[in-house]
PDB file of C-alpha atoms in Angstrom:
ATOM      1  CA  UNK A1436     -18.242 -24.372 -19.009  1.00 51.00           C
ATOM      2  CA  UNK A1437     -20.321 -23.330 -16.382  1.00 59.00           C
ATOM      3  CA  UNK A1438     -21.657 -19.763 -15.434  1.00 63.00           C
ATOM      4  CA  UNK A1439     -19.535 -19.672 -12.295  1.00 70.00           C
ATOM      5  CA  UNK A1440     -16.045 -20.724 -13.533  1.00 80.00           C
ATOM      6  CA  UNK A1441     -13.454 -18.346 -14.492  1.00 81.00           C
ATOM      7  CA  UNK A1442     -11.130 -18.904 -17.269  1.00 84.00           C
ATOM      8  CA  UNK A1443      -7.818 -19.135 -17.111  1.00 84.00           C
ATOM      9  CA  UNK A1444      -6.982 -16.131 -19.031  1.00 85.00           C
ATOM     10  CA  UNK A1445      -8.970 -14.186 -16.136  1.00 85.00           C
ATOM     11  CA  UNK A1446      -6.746 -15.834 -13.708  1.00 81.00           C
ATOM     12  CA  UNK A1447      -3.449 -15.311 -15.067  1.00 83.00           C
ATOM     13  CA  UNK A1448      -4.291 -11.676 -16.068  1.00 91.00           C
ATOM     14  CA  UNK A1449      -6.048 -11.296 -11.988  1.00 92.00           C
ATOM     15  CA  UNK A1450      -2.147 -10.438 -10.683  1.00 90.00           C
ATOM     16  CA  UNK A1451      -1.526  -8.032 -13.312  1.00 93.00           C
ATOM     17  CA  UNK A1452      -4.763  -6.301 -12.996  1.00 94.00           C
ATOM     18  CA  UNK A1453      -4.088  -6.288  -8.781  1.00 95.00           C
ATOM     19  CA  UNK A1454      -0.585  -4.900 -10.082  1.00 95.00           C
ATOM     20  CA  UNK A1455      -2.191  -2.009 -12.372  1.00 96.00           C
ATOM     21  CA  UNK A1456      -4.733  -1.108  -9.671  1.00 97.00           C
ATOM     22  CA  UNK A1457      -2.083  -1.155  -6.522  1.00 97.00           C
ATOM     23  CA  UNK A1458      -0.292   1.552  -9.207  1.00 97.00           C
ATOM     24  CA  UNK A1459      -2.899   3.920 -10.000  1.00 98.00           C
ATOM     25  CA  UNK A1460      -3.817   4.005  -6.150  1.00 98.00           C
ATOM     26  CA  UNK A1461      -0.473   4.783  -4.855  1.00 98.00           C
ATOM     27  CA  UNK A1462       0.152   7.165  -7.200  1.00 98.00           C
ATOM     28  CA  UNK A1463      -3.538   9.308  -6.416  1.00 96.00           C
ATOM     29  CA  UNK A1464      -2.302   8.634  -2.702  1.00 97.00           C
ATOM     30  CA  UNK A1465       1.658  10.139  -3.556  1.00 97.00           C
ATOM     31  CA  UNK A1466      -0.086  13.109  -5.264  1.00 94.00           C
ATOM     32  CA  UNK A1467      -2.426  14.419  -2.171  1.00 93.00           C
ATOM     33  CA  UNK A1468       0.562  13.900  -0.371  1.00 92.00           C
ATOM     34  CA  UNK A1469       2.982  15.911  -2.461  1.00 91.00           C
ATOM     35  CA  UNK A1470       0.100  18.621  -2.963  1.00 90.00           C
ATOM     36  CA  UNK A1471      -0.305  19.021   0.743  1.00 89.00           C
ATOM     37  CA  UNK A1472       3.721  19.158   1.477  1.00 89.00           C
ATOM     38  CA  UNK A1473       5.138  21.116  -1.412  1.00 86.00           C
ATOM     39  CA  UNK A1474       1.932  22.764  -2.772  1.00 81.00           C
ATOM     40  CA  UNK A1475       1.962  21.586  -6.056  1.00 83.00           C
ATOM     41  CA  UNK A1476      -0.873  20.183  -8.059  1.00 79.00           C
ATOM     42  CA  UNK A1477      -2.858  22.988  -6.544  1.00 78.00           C
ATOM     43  CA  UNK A1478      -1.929  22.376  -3.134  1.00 73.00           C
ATOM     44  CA  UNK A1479      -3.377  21.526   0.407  1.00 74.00           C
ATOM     45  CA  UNK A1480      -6.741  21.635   0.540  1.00 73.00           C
ATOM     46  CA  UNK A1481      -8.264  25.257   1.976  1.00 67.00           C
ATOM     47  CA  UNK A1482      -4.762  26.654   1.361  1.00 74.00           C
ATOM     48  CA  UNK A1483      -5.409  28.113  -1.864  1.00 75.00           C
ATOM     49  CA  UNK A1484      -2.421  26.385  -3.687  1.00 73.00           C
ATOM     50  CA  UNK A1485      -0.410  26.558  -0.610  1.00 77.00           C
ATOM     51  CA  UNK A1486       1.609  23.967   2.014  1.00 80.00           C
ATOM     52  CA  UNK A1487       0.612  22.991   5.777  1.00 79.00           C
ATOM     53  CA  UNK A1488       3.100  24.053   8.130  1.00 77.00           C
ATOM     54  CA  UNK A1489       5.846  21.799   8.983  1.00 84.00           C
ATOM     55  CA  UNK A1490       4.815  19.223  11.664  1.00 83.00           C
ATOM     56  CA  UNK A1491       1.311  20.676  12.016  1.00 82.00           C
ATOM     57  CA  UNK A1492      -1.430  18.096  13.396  1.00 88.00           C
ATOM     58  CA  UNK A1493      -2.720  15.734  11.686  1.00 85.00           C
ATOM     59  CA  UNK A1494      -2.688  17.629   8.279  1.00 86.00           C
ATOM     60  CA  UNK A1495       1.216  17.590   7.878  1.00 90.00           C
ATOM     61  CA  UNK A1496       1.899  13.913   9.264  1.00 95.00           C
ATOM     62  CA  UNK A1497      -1.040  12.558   6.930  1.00 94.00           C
ATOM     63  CA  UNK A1498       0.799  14.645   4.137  1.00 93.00           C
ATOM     64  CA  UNK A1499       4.161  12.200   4.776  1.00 96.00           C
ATOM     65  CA  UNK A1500       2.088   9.083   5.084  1.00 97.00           C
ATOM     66  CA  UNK A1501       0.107  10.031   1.620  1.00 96.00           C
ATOM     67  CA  UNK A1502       3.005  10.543   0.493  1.00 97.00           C
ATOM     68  CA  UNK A1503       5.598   7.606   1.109  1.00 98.00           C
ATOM     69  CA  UNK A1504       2.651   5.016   2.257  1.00 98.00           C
ATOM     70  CA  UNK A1505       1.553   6.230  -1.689  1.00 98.00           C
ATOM     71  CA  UNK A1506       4.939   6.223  -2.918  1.00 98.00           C
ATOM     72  CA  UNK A1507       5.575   2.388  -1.572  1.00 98.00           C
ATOM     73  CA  UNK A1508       2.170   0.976  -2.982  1.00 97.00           C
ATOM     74  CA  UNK A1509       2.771   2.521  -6.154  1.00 97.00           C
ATOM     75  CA  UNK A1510       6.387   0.960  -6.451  1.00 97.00           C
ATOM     76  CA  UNK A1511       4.999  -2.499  -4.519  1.00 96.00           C
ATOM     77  CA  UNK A1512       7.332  -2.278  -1.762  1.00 95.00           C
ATOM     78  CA  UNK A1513       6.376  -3.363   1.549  1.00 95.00           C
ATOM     79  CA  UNK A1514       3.070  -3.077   0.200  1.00 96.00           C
ATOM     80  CA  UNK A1515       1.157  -4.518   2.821  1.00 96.00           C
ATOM     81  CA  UNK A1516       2.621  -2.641   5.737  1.00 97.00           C
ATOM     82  CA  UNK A1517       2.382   0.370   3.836  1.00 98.00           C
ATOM     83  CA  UNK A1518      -1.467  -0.056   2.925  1.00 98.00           C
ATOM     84  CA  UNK A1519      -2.189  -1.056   6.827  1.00 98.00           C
ATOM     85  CA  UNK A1520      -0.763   2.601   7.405  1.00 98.00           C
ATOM     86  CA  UNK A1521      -2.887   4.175   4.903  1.00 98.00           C
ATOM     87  CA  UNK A1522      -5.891   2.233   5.535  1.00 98.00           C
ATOM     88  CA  UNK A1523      -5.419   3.495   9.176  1.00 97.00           C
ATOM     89  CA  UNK A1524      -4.734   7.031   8.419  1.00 97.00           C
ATOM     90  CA  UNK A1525      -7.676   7.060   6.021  1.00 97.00           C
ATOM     91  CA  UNK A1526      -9.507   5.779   8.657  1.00 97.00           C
ATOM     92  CA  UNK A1527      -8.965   8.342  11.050  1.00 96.00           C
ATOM     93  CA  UNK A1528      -9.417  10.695   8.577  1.00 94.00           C
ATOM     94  CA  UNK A1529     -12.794   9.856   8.221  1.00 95.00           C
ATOM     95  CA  UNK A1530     -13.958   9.637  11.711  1.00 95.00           C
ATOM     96  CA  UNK A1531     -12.061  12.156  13.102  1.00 95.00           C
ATOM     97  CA  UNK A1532     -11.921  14.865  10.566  1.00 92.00           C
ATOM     98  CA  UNK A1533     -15.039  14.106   8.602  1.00 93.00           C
ATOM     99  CA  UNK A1534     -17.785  12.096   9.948  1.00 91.00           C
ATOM    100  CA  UNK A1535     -18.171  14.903  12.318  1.00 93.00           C
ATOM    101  CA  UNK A1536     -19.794  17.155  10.216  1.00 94.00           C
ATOM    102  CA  UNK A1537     -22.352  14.687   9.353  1.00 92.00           C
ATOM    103  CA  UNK A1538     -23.399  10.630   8.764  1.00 89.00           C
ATOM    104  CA  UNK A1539     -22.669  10.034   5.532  1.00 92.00           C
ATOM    105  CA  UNK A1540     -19.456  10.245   3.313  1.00 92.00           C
ATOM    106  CA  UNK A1541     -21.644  12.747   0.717  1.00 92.00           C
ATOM    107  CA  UNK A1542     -22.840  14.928   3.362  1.00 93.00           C
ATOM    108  CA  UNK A1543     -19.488  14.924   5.213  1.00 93.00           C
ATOM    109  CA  UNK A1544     -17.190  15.511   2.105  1.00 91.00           C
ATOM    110  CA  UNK A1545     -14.923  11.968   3.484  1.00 93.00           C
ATOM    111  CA  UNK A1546     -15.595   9.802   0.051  1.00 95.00           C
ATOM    112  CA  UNK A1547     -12.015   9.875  -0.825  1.00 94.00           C
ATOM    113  CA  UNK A1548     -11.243   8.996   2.763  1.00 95.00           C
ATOM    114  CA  UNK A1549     -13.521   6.570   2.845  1.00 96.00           C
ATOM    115  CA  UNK A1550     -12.715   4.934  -0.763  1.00 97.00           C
ATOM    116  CA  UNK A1551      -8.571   5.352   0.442  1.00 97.00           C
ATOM    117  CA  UNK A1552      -9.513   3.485   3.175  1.00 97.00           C
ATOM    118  CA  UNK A1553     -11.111   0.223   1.870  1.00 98.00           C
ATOM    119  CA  UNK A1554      -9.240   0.163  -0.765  1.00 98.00           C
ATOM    120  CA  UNK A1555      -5.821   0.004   0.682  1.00 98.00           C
ATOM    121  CA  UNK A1556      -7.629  -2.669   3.581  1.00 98.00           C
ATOM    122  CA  UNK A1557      -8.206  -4.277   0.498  1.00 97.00           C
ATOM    123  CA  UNK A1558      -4.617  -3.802  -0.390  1.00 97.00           C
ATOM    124  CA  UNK A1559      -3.393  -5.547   2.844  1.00 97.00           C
ATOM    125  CA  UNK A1560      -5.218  -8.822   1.458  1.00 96.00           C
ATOM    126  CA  UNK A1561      -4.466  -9.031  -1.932  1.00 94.00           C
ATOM    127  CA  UNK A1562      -0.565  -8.038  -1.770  1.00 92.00           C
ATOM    128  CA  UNK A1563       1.361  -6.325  -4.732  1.00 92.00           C
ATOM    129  CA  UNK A1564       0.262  -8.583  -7.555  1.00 90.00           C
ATOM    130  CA  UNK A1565       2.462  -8.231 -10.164  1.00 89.00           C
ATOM    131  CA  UNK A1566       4.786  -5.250 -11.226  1.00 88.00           C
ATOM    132  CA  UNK A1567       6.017  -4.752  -8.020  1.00 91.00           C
ATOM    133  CA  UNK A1568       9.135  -5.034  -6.267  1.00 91.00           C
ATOM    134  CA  UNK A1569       7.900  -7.145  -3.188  1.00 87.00           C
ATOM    135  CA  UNK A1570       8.408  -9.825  -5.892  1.00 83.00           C
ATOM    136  CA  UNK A1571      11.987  -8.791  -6.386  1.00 83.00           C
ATOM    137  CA  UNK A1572      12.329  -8.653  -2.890  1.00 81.00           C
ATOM    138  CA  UNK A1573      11.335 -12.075  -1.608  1.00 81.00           C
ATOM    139  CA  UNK A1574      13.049 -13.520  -4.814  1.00 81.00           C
ATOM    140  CA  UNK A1575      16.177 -12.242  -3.580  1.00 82.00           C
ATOM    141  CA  UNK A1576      15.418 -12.874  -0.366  1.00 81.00           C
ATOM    142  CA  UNK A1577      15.031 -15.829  -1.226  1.00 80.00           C
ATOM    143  CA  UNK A1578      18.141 -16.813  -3.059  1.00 78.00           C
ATOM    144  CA  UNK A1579      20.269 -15.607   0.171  1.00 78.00           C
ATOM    145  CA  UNK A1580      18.559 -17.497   2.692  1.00 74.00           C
ATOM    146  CA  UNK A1581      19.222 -20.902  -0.071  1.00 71.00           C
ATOM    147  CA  UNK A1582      23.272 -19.477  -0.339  1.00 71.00           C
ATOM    148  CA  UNK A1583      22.777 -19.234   3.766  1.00 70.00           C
ATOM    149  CA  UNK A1584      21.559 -22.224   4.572  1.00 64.00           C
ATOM    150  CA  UNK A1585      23.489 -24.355   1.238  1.00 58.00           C
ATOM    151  CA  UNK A1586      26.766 -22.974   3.076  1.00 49.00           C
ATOM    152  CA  UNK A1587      25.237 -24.125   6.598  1.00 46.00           C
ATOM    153  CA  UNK A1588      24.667 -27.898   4.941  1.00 44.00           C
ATOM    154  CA  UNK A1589      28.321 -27.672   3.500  1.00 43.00           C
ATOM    155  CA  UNK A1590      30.259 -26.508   6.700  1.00 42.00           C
ATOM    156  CA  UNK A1591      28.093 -29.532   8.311  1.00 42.00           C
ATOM    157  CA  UNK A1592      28.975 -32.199   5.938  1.00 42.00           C
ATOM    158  CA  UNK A1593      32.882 -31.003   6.680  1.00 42.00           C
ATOM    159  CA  UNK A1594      32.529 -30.985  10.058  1.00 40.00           C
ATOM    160  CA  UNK A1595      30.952 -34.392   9.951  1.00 38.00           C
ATOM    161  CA  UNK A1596      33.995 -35.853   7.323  1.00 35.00           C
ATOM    162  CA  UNK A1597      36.626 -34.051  10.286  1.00 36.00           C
ATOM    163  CA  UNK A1598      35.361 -36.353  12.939  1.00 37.00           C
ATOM    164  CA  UNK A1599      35.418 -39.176  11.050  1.00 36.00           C
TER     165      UNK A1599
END
């Protein structure tokens, strides 16, 4: 066994770790979300445990897409649309709200934003992994498009014995 190759063990356990990781993201993500709208887990940042107003610019709309986009990762739902949306709001975060104030992420205060960002473009690569319900969905998905087109092939083959 060479340096380079993996073993299988790493392989099969690679979706679960993907799955684990996409988890623990989305719910960090949820949580500055639900701090920022309902003020818990010490609330929006600068409010001193408190809420942005409703609808306020950009803090209140990032809130909802912290928030759901979080809430989707962490349940593996959509989870590459949803982690385009973060990645993009994490994005302008960063060079709209932080990098601003200076060059680099440390100096600025935008690591998180940063970090968010990358990893849910990562995210948008990768997919769920395991544990999440994109799985269910394109299994079931799945099965109705083989009922669909099974009952398609049927009503042919009768239409073809009618004619004959």
């Amino acid at each position: 066994m060479s340096v380079l190759s993996v073993s299988p063990r790493v392989v099969t356990a690679q979706h679960y770790a993907i799955g684990l990781f996409r988890i623990a993201v989305g719910l960090l993500f949820a949580c500055h979300g639900a701090a920022t709208l309902f003020g818990v887990l010490g609330g929006a940042m600068g409010t001193d445990g408190g809420t942005v107003a409703l609808g306020a610019w950009p803090s209140w709309y990032a809130a909802m897409i912290q928030l759901i986009g979080g809430a989707l990762v962490m349940i593996g739902l959509f989870t590459r649309a949803a982690a385009l949306v973060c990645s993009g709001s994490m994005a302008y975060a960063y060079f709209v709200v932080h990098q601003p104030m200076g060059l680099w992420p440390m100096q600025n205060g935008g690591e998180s934003a940063a970090m968010f960002c990358w990893v849910f473009f990562l995210l948008i690569f990768t997919g769920s992994g395991a544990l999440g319900l994109d799985r269910l969905y394109q299994t079931l998905r799945g099965r109705n498009a083989a009922t669909s087109s099974g009952a398609d092939t049927h009503a042919s083959a009768g239409a073809s014995f009618s004619r004959a």
